[in-house]
mmCIF file of C-alpha atoms in Angstrom:
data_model
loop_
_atom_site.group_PDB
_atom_site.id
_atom_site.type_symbol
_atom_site.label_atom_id
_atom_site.label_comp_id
_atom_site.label_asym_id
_atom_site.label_seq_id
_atom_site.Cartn_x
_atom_site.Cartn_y
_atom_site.Cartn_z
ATOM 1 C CA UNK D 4 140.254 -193.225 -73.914
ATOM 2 C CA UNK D 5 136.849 -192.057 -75.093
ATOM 3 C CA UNK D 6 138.054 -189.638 -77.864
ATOM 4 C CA UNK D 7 140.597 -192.712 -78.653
ATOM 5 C CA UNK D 8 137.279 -195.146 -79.118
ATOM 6 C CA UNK D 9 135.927 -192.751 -80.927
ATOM 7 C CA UNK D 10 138.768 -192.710 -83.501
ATOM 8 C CA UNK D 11 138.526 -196.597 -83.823
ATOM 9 C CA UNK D 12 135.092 -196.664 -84.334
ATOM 10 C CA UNK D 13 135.243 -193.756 -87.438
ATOM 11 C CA UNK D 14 138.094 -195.948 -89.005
ATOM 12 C CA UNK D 15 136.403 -199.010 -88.799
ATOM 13 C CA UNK D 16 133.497 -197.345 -90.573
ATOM 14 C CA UNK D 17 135.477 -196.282 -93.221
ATOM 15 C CA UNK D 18 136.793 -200.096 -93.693
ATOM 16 C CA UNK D 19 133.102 -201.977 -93.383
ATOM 17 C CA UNK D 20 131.537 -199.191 -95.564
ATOM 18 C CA UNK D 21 134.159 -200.151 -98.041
ATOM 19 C CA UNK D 22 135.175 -196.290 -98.156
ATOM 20 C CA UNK D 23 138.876 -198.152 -96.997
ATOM 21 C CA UNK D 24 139.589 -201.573 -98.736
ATOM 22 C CA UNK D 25 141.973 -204.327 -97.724
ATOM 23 C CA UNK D 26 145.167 -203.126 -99.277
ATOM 24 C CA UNK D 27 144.197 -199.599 -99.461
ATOM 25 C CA UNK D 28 146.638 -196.421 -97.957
ATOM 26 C CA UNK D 29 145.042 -194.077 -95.799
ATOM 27 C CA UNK D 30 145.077 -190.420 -96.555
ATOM 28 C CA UNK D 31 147.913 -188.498 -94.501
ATOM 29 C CA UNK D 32 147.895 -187.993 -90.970
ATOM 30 C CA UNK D 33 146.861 -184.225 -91.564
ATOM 31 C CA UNK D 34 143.810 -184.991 -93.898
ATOM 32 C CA UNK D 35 142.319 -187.894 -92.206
ATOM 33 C CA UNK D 36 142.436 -186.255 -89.116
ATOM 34 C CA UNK D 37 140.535 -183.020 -90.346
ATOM 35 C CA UNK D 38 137.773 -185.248 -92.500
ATOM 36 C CA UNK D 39 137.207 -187.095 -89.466
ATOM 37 C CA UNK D 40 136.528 -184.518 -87.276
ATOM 38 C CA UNK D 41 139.464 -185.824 -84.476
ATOM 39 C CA UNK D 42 142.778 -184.347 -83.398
ATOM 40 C CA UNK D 43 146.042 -185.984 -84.626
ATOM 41 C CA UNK D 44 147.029 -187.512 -81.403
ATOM 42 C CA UNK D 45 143.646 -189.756 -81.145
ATOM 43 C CA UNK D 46 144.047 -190.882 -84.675
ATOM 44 C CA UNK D 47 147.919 -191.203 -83.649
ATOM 45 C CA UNK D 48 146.351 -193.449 -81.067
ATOM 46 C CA UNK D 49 143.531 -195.533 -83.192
ATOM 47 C CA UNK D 50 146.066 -196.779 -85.717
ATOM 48 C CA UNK D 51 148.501 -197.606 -83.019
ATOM 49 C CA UNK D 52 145.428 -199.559 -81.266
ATOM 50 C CA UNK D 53 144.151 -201.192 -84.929
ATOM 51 C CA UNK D 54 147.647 -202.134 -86.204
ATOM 52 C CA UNK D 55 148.560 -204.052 -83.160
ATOM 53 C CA UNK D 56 145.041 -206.472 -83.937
ATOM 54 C CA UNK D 57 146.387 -206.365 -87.507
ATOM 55 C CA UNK D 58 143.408 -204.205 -89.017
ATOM 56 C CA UNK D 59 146.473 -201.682 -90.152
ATOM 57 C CA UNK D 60 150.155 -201.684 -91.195
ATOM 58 C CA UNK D 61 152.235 -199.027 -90.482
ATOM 59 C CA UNK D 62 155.109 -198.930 -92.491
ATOM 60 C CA UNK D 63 157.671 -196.736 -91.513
ATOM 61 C CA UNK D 64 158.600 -193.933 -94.213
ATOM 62 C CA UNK D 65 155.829 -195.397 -96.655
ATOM 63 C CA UNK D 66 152.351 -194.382 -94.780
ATOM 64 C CA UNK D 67 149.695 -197.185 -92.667
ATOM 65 C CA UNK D 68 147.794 -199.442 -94.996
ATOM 66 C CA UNK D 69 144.429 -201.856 -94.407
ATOM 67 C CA UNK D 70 146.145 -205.227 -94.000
ATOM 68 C CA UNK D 71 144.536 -208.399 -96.419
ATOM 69 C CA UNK D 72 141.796 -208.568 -93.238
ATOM 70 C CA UNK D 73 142.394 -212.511 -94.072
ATOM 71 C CA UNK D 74 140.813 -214.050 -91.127
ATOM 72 C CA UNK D 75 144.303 -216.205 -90.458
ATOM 73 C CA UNK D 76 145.635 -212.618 -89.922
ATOM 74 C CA UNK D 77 143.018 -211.184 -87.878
ATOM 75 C CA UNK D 78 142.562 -214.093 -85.574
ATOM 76 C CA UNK D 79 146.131 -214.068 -84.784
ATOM 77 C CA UNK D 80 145.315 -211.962 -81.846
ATOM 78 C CA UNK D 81 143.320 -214.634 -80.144
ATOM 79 C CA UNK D 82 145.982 -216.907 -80.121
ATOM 80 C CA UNK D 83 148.051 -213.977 -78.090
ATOM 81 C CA UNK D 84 144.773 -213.482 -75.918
ATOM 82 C CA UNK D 85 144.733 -217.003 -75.340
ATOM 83 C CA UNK D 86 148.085 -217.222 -74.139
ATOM 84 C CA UNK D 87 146.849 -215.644 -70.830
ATOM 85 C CA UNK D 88 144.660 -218.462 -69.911
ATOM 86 C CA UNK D 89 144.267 -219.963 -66.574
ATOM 87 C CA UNK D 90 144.808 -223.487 -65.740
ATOM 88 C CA UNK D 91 141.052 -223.431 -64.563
ATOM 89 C CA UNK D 92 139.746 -222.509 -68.291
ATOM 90 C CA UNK D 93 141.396 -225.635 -70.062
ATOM 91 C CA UNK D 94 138.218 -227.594 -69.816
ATOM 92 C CA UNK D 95 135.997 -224.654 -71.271
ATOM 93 C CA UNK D 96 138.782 -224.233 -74.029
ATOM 94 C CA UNK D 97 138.582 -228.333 -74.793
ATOM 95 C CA UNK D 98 134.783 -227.623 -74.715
ATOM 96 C CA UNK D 99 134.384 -225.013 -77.224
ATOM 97 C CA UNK D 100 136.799 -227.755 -79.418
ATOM 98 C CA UNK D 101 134.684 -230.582 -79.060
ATOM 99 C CA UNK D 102 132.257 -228.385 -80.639
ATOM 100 C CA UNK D 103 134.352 -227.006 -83.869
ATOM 101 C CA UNK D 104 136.562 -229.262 -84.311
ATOM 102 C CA UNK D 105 134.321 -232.223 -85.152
ATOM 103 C CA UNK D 106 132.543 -230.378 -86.977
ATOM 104 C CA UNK D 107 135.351 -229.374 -89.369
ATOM 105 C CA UNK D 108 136.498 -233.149 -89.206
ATOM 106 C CA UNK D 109 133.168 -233.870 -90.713
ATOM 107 C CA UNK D 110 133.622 -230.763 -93.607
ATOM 108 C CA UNK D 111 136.809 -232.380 -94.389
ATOM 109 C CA UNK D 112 135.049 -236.039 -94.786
ATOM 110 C CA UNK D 113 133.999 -234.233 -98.023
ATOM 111 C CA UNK D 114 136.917 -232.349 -99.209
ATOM 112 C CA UNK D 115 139.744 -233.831 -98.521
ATOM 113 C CA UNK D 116 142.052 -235.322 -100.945
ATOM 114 C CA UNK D 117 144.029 -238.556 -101.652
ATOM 115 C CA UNK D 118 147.272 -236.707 -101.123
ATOM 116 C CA UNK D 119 146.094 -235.248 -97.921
ATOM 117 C CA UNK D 120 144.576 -238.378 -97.013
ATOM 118 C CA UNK D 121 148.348 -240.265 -97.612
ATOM 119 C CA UNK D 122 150.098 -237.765 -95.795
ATOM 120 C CA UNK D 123 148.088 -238.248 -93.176
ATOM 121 C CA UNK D 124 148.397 -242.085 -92.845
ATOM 122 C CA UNK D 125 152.614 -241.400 -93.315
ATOM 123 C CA UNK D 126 152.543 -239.262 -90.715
ATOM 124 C CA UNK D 127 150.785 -241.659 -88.510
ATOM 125 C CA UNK D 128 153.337 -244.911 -89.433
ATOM 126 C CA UNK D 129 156.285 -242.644 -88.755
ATOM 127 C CA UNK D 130 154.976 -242.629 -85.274
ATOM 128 C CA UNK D 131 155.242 -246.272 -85.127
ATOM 129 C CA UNK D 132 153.398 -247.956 -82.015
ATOM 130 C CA UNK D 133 154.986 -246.494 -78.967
ATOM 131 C CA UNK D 134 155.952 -242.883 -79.564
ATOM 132 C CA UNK D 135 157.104 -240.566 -76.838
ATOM 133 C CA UNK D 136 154.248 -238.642 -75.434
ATOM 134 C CA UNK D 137 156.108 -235.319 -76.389
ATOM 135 C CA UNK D 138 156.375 -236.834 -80.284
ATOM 136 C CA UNK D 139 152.251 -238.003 -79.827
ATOM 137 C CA UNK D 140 151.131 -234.401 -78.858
ATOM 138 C CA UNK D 141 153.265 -232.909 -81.394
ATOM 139 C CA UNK D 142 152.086 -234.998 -84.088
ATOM 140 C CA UNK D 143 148.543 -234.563 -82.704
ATOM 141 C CA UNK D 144 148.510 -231.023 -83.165
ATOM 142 C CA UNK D 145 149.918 -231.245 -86.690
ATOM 143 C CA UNK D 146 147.282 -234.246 -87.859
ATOM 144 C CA UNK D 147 144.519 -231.950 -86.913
ATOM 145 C CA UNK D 148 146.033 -228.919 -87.966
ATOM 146 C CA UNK D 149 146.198 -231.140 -91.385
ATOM 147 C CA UNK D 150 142.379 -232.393 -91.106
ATOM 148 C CA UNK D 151 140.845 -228.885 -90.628
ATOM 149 C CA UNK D 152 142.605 -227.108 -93.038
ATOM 150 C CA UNK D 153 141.083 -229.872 -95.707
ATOM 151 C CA UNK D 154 137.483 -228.044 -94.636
ATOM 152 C CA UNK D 155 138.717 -225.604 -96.710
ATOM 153 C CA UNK D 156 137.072 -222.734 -93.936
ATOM 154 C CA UNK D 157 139.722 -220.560 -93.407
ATOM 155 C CA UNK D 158 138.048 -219.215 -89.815
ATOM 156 C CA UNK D 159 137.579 -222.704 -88.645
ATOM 157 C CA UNK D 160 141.398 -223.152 -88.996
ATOM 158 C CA UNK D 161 142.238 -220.198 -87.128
ATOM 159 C CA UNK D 162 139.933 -220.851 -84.496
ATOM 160 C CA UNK D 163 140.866 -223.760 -84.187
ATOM 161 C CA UNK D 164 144.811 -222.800 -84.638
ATOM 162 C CA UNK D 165 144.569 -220.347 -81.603
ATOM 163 C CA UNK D 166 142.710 -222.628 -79.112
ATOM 164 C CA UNK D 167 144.417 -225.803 -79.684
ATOM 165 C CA UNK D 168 147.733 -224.226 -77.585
ATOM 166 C CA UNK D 169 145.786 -224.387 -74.242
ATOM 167 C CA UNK D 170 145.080 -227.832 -74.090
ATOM 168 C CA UNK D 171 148.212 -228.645 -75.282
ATOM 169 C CA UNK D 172 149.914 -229.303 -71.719
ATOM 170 C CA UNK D 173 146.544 -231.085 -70.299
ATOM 171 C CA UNK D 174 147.345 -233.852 -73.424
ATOM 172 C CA UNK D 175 151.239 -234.043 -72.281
ATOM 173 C CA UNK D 176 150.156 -234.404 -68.788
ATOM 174 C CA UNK D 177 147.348 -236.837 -69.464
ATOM 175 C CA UNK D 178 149.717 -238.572 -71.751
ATOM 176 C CA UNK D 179 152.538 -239.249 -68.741
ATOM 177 C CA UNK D 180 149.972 -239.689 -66.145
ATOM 178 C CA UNK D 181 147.042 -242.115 -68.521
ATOM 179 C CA UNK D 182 148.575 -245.546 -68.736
ATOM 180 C CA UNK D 183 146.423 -246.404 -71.733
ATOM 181 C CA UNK D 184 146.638 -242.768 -73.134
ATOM 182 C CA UNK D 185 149.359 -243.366 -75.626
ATOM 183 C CA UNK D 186 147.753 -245.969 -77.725
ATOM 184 C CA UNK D 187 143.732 -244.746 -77.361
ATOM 185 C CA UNK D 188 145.177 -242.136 -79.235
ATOM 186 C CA UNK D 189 146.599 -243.718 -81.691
ATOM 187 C CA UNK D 190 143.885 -245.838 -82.374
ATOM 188 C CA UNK D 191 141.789 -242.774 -82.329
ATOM 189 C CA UNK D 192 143.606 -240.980 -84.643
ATOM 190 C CA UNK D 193 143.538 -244.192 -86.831
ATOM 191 C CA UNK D 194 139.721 -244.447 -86.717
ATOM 192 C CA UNK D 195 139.406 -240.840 -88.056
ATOM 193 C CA UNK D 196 141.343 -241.394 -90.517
ATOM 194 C CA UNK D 197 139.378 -244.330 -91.896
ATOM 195 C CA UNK D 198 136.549 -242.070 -91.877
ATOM 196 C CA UNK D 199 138.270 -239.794 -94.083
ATOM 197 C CA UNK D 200 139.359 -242.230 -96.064
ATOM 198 C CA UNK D 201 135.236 -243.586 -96.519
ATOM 199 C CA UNK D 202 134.330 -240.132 -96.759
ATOM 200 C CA UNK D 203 131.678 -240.620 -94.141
ATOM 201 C CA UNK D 204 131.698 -236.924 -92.612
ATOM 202 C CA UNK D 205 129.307 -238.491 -89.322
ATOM 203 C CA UNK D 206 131.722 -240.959 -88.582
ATOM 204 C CA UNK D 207 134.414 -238.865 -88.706
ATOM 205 C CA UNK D 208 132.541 -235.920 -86.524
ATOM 206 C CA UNK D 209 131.739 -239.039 -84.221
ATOM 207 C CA UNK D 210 135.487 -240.049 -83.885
ATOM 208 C CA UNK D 211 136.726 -236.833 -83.784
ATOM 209 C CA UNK D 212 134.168 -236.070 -80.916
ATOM 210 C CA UNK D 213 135.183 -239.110 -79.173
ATOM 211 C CA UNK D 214 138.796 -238.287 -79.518
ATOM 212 C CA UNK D 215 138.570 -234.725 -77.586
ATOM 213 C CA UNK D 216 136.168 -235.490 -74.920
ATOM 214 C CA UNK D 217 138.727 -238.188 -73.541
ATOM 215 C CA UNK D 218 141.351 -235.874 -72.672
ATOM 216 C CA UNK D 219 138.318 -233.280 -71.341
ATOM 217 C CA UNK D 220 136.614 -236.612 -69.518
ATOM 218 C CA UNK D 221 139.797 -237.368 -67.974
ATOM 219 C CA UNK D 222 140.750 -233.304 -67.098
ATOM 220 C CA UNK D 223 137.614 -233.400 -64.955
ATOM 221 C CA UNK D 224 137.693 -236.600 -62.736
ATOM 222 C CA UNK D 225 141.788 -235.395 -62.027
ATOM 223 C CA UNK D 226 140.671 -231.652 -61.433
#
């Protein structure tokens, strides 16, 4: 496993010293191997390891390439990390998202555009005022999804992308269990929207703030 780190950590250099470049084929098994100083079965091994994080593409019958190293594709692997949360780590997931997501809410107060800003509102009537909480959560997910990527931060998005699965049952469950759940969120989502719409980025960090620590206030006192 050592020798195998060791193989990582001389590819990697190659990629931050800009010796490899996104896009860019490595050399043959054969020569890589010899100008790094490793055998071919631990470089065999690094690019398995570093393609399967999306650092490398192996293409059969063509040779491995340095993906784009776009953050969306990089961060992809949190989202399958994620995956293997416990039920005990919701409320630390819903914490670290009532810190970034507000604050890309408040980005977006900024940035965000009329057309955005109308699609947003559509999406919200087509609800109408009693939605299913299945249709609420789903639509949840995809306002936000639609508000952060309007902060125009790439990372923030996928960040945000990967940890917004976790507390995806807690807001289904608080939505069936929460008699009042349905509409706070609705109105919620409304009053970040009108923030938007003012382009007042503290309002909107306020709301959005408001809007996750309800489902994380009422996690706790059922926990």
């Amino acid at each position: 496993m050592a020798v195998t780190d060791e193989a990582i950590e001389k590819i990697k250099g190659m990629i931050v010293s800009g010796a490899l470049r996104p896009g860019d084929r490595l050399p043959k098994e054969s020569e890589l191997a010899a100008d790094l100083g490793l055998s071919r079965n631990s470089l065999r091994e690094a690019v398995r390891a570093l393609s399967l994080i999306r650092i490398l593409d192996v293409r059969q019958g063509d040779g491995t390439y340095v993906t784009s190293l776009d953050p969306q594709l990089l961060l992809e692997a949190l989202s399958f990390v994620v995956d293997f949360h416990r039920d005990d780590t919701v409320l630390e997931f819903l914490a670290v998202r009532r810190i970034l997501e507000p604050a890309a809410t408040a980005m977006a107060a900024t940035r965000i555009d009329e057309a955005r800003l109308d699609a947003l509102a559509a999406q919200l009537d087509a609800l109408g005022a009693a939605p299913s909480v299945e249709e609420l959560v789903a639509s949840d997910l995809e306002f936000h999804r639609g508000i952060v990527q309007s902060s125009s931060n790439s990372v923030l998005c996928s960040l945000l992308d990967g940890l917004s699965g976790p507390t995806t049952r807690a807001r289904v469950w608080r939505g069936l269990t929460q008699e009042d759940a349905v509409s706070r969120t609705l109105h919620e989502h409304r009053a970040i929207l009108a923030a938007l719409r003012d382009g007042d980025a503290e309002a909107a960090r306020s709301w959005a703030t408001v809007h996750i620590a309800s489902v994380e206030q009422w996690l706790r006192s059922t926990l």
